[in-house]
mmCIF file of C-alpha atoms in Angstrom:
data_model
loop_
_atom_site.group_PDB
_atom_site.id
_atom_site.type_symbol
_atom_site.label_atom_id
_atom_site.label_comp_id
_atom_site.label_asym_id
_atom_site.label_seq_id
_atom_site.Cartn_x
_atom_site.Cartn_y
_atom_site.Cartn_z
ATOM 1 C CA UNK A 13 82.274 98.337 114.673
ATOM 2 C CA UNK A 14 81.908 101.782 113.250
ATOM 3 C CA UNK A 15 84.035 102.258 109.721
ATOM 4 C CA UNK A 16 88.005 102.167 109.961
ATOM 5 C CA UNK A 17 89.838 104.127 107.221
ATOM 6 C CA UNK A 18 93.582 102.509 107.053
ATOM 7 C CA UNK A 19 96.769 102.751 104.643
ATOM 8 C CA UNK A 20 99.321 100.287 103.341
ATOM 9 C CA UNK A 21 102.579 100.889 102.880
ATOM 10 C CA UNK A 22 104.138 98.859 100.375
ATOM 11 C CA UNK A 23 101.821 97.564 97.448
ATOM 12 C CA UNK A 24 104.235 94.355 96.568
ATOM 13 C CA UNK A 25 102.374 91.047 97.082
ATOM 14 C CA UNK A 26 101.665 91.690 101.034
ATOM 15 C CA UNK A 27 100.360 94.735 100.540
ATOM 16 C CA UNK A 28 98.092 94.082 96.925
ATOM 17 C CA UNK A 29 96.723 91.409 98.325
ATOM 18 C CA UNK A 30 95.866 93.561 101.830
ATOM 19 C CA UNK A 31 93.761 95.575 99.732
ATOM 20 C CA UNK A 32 92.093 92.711 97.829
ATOM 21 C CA UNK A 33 91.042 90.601 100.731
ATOM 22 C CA UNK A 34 90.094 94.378 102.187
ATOM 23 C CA UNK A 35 87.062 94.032 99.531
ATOM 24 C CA UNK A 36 85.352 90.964 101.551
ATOM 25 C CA UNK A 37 85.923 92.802 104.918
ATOM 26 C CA UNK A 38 83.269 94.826 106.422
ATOM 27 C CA UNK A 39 83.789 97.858 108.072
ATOM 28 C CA UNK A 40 87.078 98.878 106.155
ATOM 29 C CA UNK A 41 88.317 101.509 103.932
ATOM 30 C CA UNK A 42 91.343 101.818 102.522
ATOM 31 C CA UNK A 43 92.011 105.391 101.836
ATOM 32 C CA UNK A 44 95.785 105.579 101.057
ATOM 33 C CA UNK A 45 98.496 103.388 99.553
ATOM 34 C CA UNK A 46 101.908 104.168 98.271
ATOM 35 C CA UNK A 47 105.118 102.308 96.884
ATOM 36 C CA UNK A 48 108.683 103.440 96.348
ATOM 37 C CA UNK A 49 107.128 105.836 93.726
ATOM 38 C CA UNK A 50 103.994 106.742 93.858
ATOM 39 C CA UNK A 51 101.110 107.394 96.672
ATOM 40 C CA UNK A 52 97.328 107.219 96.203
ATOM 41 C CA UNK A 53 94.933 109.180 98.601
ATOM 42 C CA UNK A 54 91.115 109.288 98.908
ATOM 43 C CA UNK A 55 89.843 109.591 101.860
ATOM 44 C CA UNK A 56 86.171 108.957 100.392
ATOM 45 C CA UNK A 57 87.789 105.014 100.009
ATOM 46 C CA UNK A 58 90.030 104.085 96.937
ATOM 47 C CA UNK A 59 88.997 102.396 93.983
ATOM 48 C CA UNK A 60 90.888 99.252 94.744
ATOM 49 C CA UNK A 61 90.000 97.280 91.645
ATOM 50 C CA UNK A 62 91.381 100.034 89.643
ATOM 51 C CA UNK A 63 94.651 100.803 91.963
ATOM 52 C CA UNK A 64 95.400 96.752 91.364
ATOM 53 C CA UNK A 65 94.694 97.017 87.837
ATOM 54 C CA UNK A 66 97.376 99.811 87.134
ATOM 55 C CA UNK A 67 100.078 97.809 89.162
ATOM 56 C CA UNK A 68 99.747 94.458 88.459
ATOM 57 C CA UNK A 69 102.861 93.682 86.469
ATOM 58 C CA UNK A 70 104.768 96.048 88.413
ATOM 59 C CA UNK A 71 105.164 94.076 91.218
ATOM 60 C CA UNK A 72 108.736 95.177 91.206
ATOM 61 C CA UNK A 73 108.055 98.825 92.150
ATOM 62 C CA UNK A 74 106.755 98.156 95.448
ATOM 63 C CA UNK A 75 108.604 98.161 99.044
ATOM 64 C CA UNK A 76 108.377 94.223 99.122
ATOM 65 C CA UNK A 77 112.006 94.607 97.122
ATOM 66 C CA UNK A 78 114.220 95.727 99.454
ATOM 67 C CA UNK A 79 114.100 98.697 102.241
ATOM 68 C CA UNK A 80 116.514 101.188 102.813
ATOM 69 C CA UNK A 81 117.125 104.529 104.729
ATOM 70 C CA UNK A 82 118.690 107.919 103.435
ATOM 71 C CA UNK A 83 119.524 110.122 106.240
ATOM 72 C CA UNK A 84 116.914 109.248 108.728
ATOM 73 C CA UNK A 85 114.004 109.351 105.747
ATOM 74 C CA UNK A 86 112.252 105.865 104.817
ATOM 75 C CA UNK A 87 112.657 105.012 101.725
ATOM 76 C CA UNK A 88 112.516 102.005 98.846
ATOM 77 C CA UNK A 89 116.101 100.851 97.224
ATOM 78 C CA UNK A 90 114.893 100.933 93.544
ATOM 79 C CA UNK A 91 115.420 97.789 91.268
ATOM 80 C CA UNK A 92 113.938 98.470 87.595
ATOM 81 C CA UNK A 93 111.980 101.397 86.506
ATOM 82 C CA UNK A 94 108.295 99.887 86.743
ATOM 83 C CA UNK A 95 105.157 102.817 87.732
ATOM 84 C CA UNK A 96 103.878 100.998 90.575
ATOM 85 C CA UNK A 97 101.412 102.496 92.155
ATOM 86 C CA UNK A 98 102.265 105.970 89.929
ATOM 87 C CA UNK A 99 100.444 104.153 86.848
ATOM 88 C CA UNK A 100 97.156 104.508 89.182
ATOM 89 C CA UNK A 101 94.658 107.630 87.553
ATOM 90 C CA UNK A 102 94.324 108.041 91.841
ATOM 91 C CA UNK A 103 97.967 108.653 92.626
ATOM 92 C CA UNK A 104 100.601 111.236 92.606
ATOM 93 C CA UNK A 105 104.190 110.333 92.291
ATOM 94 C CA UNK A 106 107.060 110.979 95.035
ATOM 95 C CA UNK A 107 110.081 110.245 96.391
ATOM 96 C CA UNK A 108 109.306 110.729 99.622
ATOM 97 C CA UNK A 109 105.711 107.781 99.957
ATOM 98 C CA UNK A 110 105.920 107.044 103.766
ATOM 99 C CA UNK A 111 106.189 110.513 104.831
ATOM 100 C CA UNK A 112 103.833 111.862 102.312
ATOM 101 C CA UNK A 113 100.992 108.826 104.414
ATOM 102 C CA UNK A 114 102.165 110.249 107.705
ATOM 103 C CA UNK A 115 101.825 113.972 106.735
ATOM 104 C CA UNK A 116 98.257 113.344 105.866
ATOM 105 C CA UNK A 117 97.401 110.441 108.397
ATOM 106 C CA UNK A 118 94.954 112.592 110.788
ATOM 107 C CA UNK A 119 92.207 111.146 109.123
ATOM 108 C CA UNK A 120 93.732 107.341 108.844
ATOM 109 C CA UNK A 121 92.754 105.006 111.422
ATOM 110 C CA UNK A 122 95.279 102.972 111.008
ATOM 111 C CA UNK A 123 98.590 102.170 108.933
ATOM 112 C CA UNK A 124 98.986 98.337 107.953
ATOM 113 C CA UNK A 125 102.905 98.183 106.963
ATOM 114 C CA UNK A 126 103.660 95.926 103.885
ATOM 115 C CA UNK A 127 107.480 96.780 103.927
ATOM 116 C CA UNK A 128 109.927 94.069 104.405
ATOM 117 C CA UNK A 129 112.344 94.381 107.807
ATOM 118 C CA UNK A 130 115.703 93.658 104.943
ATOM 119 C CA UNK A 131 117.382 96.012 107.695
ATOM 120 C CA UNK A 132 116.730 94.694 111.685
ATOM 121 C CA UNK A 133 115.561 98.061 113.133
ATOM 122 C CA UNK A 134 113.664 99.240 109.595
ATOM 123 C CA UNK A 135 110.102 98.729 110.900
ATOM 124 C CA UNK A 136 110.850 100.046 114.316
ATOM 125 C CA UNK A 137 111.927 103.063 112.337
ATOM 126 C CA UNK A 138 108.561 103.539 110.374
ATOM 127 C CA UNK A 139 107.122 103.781 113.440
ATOM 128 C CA UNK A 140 109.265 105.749 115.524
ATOM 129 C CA UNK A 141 108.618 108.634 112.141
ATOM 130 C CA UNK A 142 104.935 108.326 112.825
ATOM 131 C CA UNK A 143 105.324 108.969 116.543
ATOM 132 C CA UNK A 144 107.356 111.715 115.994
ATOM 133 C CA UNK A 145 104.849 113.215 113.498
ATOM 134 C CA UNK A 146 102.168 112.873 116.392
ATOM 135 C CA UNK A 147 100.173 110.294 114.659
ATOM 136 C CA UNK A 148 97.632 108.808 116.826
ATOM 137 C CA UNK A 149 96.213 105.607 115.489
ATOM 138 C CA UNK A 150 97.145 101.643 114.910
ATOM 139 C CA UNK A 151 100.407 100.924 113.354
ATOM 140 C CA UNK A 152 100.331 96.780 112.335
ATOM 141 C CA UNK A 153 103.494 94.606 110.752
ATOM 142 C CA UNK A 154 103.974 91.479 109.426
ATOM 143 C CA UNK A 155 107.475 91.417 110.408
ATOM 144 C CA UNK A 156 108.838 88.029 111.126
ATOM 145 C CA UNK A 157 112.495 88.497 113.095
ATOM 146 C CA UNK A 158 113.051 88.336 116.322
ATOM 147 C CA UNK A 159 115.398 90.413 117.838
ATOM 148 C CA UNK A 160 113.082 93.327 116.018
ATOM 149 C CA UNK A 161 110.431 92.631 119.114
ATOM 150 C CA UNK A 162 113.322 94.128 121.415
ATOM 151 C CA UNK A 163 113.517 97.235 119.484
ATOM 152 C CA UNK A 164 110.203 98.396 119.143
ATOM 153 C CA UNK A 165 109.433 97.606 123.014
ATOM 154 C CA UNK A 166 112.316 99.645 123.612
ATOM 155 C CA UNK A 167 110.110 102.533 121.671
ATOM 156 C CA UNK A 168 106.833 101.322 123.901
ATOM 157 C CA UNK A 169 106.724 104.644 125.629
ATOM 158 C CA UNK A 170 107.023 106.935 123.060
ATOM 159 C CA UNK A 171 104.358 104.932 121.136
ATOM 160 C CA UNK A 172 102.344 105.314 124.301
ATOM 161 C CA UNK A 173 103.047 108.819 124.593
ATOM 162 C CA UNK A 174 102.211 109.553 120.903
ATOM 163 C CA UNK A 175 98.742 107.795 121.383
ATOM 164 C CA UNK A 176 99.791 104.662 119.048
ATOM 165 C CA UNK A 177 98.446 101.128 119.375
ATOM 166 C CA UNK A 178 101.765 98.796 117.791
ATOM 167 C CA UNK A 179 100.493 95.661 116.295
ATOM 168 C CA UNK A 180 103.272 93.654 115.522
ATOM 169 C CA UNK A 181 103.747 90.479 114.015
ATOM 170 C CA UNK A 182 100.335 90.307 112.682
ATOM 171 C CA UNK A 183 100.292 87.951 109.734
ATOM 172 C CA UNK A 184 100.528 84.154 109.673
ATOM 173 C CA UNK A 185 104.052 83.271 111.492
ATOM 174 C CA UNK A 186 104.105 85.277 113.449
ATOM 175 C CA UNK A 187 100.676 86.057 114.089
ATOM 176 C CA UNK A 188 97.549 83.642 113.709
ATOM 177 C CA UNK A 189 99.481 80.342 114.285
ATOM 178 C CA UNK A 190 101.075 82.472 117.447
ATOM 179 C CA UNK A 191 97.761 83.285 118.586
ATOM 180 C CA UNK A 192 96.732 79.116 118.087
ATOM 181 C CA UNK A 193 99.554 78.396 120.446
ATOM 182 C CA UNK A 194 98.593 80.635 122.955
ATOM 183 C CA UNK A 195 95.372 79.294 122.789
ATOM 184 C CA UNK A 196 96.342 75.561 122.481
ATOM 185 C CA UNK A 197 98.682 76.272 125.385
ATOM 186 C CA UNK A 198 95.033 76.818 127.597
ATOM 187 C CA UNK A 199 94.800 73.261 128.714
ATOM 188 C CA UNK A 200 98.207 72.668 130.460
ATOM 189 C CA UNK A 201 100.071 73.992 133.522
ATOM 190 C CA UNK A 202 103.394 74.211 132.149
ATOM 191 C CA UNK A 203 104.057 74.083 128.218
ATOM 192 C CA UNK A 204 107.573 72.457 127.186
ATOM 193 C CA UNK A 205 107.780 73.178 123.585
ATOM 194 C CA UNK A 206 106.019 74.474 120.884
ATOM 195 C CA UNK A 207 106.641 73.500 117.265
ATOM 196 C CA UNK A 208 105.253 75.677 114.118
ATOM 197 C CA UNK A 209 105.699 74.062 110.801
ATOM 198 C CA UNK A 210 104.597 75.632 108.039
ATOM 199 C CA UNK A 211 103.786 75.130 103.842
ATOM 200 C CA UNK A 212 103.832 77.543 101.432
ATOM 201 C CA UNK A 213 102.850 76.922 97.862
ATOM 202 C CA UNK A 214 103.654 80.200 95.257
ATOM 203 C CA UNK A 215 102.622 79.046 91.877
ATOM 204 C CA UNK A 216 103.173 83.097 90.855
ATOM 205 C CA UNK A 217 107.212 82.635 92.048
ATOM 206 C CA UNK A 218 109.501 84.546 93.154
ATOM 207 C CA UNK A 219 108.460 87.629 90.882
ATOM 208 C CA UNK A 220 105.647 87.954 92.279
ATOM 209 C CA UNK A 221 106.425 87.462 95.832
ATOM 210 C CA UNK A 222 110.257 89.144 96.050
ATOM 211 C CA UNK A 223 109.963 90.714 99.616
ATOM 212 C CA UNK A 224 108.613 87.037 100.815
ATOM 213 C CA UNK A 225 111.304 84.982 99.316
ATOM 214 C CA UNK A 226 114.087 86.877 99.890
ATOM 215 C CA UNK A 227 113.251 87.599 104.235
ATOM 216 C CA UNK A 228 113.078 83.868 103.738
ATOM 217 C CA UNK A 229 116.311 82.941 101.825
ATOM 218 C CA UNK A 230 118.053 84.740 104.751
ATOM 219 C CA UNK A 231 117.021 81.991 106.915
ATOM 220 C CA UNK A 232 118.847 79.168 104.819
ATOM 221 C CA UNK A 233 122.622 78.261 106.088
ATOM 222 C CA UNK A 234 125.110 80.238 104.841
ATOM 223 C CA UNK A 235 122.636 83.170 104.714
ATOM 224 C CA UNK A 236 121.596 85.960 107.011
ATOM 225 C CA UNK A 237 119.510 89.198 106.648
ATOM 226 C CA UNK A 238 122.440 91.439 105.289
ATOM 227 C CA UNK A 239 123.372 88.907 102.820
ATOM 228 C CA UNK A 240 120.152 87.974 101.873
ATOM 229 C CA UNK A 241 119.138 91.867 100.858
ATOM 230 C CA UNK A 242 122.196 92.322 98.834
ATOM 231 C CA UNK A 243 121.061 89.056 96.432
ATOM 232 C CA UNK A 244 120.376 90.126 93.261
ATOM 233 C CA UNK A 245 117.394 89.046 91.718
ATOM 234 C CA UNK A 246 119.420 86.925 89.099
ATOM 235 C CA UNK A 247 121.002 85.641 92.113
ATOM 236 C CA UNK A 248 118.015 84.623 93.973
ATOM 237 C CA UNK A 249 116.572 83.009 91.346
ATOM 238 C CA UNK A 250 119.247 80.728 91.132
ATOM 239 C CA UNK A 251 119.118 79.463 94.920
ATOM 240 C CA UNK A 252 115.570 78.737 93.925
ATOM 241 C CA UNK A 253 116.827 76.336 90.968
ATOM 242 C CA UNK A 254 119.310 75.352 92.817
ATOM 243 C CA UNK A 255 116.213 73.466 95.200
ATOM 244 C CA UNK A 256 114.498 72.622 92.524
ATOM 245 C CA UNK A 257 111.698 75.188 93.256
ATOM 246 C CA UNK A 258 110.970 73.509 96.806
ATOM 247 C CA UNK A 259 113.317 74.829 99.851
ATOM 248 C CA UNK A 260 113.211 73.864 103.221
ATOM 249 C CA UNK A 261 114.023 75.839 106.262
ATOM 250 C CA UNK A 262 114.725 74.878 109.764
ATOM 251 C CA UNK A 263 115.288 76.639 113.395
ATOM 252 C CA UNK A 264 113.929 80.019 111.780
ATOM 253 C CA UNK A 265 114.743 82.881 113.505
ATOM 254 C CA UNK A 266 110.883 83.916 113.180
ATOM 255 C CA UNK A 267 109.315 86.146 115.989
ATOM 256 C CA UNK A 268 106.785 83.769 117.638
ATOM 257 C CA UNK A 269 109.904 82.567 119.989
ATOM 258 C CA UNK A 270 109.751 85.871 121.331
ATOM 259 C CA UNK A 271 105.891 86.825 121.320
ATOM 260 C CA UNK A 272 105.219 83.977 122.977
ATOM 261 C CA UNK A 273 107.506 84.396 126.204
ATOM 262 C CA UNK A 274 106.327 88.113 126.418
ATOM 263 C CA UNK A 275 102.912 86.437 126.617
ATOM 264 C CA UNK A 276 104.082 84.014 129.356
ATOM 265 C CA UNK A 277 103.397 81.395 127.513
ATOM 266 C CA UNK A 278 106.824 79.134 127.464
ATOM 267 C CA UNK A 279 110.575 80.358 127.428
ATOM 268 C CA UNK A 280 111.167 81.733 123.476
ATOM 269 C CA UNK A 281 114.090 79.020 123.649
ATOM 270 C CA UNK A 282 111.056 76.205 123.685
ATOM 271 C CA UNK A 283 109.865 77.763 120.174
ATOM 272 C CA UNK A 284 110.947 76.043 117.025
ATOM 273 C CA UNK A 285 109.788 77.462 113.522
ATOM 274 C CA UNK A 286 110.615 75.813 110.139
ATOM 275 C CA UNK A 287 108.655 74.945 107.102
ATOM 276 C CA UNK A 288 108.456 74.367 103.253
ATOM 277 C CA UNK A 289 108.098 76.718 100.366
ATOM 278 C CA UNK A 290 107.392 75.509 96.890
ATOM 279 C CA UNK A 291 108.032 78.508 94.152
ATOM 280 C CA UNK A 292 106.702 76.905 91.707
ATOM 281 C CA UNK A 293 103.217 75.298 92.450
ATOM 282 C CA UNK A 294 100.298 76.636 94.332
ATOM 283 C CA UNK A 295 99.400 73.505 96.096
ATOM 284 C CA UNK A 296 101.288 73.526 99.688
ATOM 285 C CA UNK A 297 104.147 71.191 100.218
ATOM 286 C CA UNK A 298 103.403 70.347 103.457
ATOM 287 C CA UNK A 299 100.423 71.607 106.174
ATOM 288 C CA UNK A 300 100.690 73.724 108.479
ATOM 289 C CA UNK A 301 100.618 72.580 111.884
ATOM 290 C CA UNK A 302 101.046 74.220 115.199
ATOM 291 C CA UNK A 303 102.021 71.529 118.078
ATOM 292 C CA UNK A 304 102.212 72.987 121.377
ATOM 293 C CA UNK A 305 103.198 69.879 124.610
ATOM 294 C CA UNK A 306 102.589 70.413 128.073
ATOM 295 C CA UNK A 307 101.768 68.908 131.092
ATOM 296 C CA UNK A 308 98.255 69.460 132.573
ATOM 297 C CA UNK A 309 97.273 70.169 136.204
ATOM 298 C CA UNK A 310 96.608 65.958 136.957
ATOM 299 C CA UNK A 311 100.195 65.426 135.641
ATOM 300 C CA UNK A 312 99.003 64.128 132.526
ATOM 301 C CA UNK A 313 101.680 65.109 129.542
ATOM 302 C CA UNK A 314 99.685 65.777 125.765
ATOM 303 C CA UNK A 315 99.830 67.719 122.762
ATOM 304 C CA UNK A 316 97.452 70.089 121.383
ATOM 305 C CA UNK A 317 97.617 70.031 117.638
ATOM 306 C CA UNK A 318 96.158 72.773 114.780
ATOM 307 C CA UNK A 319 96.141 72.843 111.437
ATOM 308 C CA UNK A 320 95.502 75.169 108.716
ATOM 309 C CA UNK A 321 93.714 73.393 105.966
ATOM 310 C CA UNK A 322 95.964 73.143 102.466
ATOM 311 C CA UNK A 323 93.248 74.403 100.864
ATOM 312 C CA UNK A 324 93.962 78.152 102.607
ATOM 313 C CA UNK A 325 96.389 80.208 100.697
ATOM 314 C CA UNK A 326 99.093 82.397 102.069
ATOM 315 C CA UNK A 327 97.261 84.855 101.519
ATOM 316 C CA UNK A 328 94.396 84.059 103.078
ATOM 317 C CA UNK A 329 96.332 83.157 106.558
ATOM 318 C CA UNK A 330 98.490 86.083 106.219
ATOM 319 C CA UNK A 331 96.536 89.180 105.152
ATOM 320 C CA UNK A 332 92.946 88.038 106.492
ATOM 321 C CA UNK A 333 94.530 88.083 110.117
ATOM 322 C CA UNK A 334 96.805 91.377 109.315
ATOM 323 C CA UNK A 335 93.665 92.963 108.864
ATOM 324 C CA UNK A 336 91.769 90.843 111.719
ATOM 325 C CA UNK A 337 94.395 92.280 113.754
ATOM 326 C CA UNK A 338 94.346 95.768 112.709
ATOM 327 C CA UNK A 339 90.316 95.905 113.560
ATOM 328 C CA UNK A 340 91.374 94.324 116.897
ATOM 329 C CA UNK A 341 94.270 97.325 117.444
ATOM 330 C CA UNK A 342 91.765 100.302 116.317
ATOM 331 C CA UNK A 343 89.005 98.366 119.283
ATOM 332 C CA UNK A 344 92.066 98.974 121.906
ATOM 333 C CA UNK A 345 93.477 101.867 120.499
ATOM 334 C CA UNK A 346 89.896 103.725 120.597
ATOM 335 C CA UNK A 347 89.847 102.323 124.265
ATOM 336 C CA UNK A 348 92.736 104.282 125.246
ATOM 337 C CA UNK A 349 95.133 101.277 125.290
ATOM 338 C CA UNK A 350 98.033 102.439 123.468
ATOM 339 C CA UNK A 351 101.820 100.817 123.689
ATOM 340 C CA UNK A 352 103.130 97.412 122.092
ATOM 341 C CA UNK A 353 100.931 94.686 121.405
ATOM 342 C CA UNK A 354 101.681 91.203 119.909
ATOM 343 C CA UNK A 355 99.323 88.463 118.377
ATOM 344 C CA UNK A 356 99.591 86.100 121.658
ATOM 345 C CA UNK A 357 98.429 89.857 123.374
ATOM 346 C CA UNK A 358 94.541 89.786 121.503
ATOM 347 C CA UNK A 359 92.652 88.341 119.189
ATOM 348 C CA UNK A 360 91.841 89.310 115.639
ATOM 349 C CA UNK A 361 88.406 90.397 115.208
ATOM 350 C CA UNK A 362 86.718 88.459 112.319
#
């Protein structure tokens, strides 16, 4: 594949580590990056080592801690007063990142958003701004809710009008282990449930990995997206003592459900989505295992059964197929297929 210049918005721990495993990918260049206060542009390819080395320890200044909007503009709720992506000799500060990466996105192949959906129709937003800026090119999420499928098929047509190829739901789950079930789903007629469970290990805690803990806390009884974003950090912390480090989660409301019946694959009802995350240890507290039952053409009822090695970190099952998938969207977007595409939809490109 000829060279693919992309951006990432949000340089929390999605979006750092996006550019890191970027390094080991051929083919890629990542020309632009911003957080809530700074953006970095080169279209000649960033120095990536450097960009990482002037924001580590500012984790806290990227989009992974919170998202807001201010009269129709996307922008970052601000918690501390950390550079970010500013401290980078390669960047410029603003107040105004994502529109400063669409205003000079002609030459950008493609947009890999690292922004956390802490409002439903957030991400949906992001892209409706690019399509209404004329960008033509791959826009890719991680996002992991639901309902937010609805809402950015119900802006299909002016993504397809605007010459944009929507990724979404790109990173592990959703994404790869969505993908494995559409696969695993291959060998029978009719599939009657499919069960993602999923282990997490974050040795670098909940400082490190804010956006990712907090989309997840939501999930927990008691807790839902709008209470989850107003946590304080003081306050999230404490949930995580509170489980000792290691929290469990059960009937997640995580987008595969959905992907997967747009795919045809089994009712979104059939979907269940849980797992374990450990804040305070890298190894993972349980594997991750897709399950998907059916019965096959002869009648016969089985099971087809993946798993992710524990050795594989989050990272590596997250951003390696975010950026599998974003290769995959620039293939179909430079074939003229434009619209809304989900993980069960293609297959990330190695």
């Amino acid at each position: 594949m000829d060279e693919i210049t992309f951006a990432v918005l949000g340089t929390g721990g999605i979006g750092r580590r996006t550019l890191e495993v970027s390094k080991d990918k051929d083919a890629l260049v990542p020309v632009a990056a911003c957080d809530r206060n700074g953006i970095a542009v080169d279209h000649g390819g960033l120095d990536v080592d450097e960009l990482l080395d002037a924001t580590e320890g500012n984790i806290a200044s990227g989009p992974d801690d919170g998202a807001v909007t201010d009269g129709g503009t996307a922008a970052v709720k601000q918690r501390g007063e950390d550079a970010g992506v500013a401290a980078s000799a390669q960047a410029e500060p603003t107040e105004t990142p994502i529109e400063d990466i669409i205003a000079d996105s002609d030459a950008i192949d493609a947009v890999l958003i690292a922004l956390p959906n802490l409002e439903h129709d957030f991400i949906p937003r992001v892209g409706e701004q690019f399509a209404k800026a004329g960008y033509e090119g791959v826009l890719v999420d991680v996002l992991k809710r639901s309902r937010v499928i609805g809402m950015l098929d119900d802006r299909a047509d002016e993504f397809e009008e605007s010459g944009i190829t929507f990724v979404c739901g790109a990173g592990a789950t959703p994404g790869f282990l969505t993908g494995a079930a559409a696969l695993a789903a291959q060998s029978f007629v009719e599939v009657e449930e499919v069960e993602i469970w999923w282990g997490v290990g974050l040795k670098s805690g909940y400082e490190d990995n804010r956006g990712t803990v907090r989309e997840d806390i939501a999930h927990l009884d008691g807790y839902d997206i709008e209470t989850a974003r107003d946590l304080s950090d003081e306050e999230i912390e404490a949930i995580v003592d509170e489980h000792d480090g290691i929290i469990e989660f059960e009937d997640m409301e995580h987008a595969d459900d959905v992907l997967l019946e747009r795919a045809g694959i089994c009712d979104a009802d059939d979907v269940s989505v849980g797992g374990i995350l450990d804040v305070r240890s890298d190894e993972k507290p349980t594997t991750t295992t897709v399950s998907v039952t059916g019965r096959t053409f002869d009648g016969e009822r089985g099971t087809n059964t993946f798993q992710l090695d524990d050795d594989t970190s989050m990272a590596a099952n997250v951003n390696g197929p975010a950026l599998g998938y974003l290769k995959a969207g620039v293939r179909r977007n430079r074939a003229g297929e434009y619209g809304v595409f989900g993980p069960a939809d293609l297959l990330p490109e190695f």
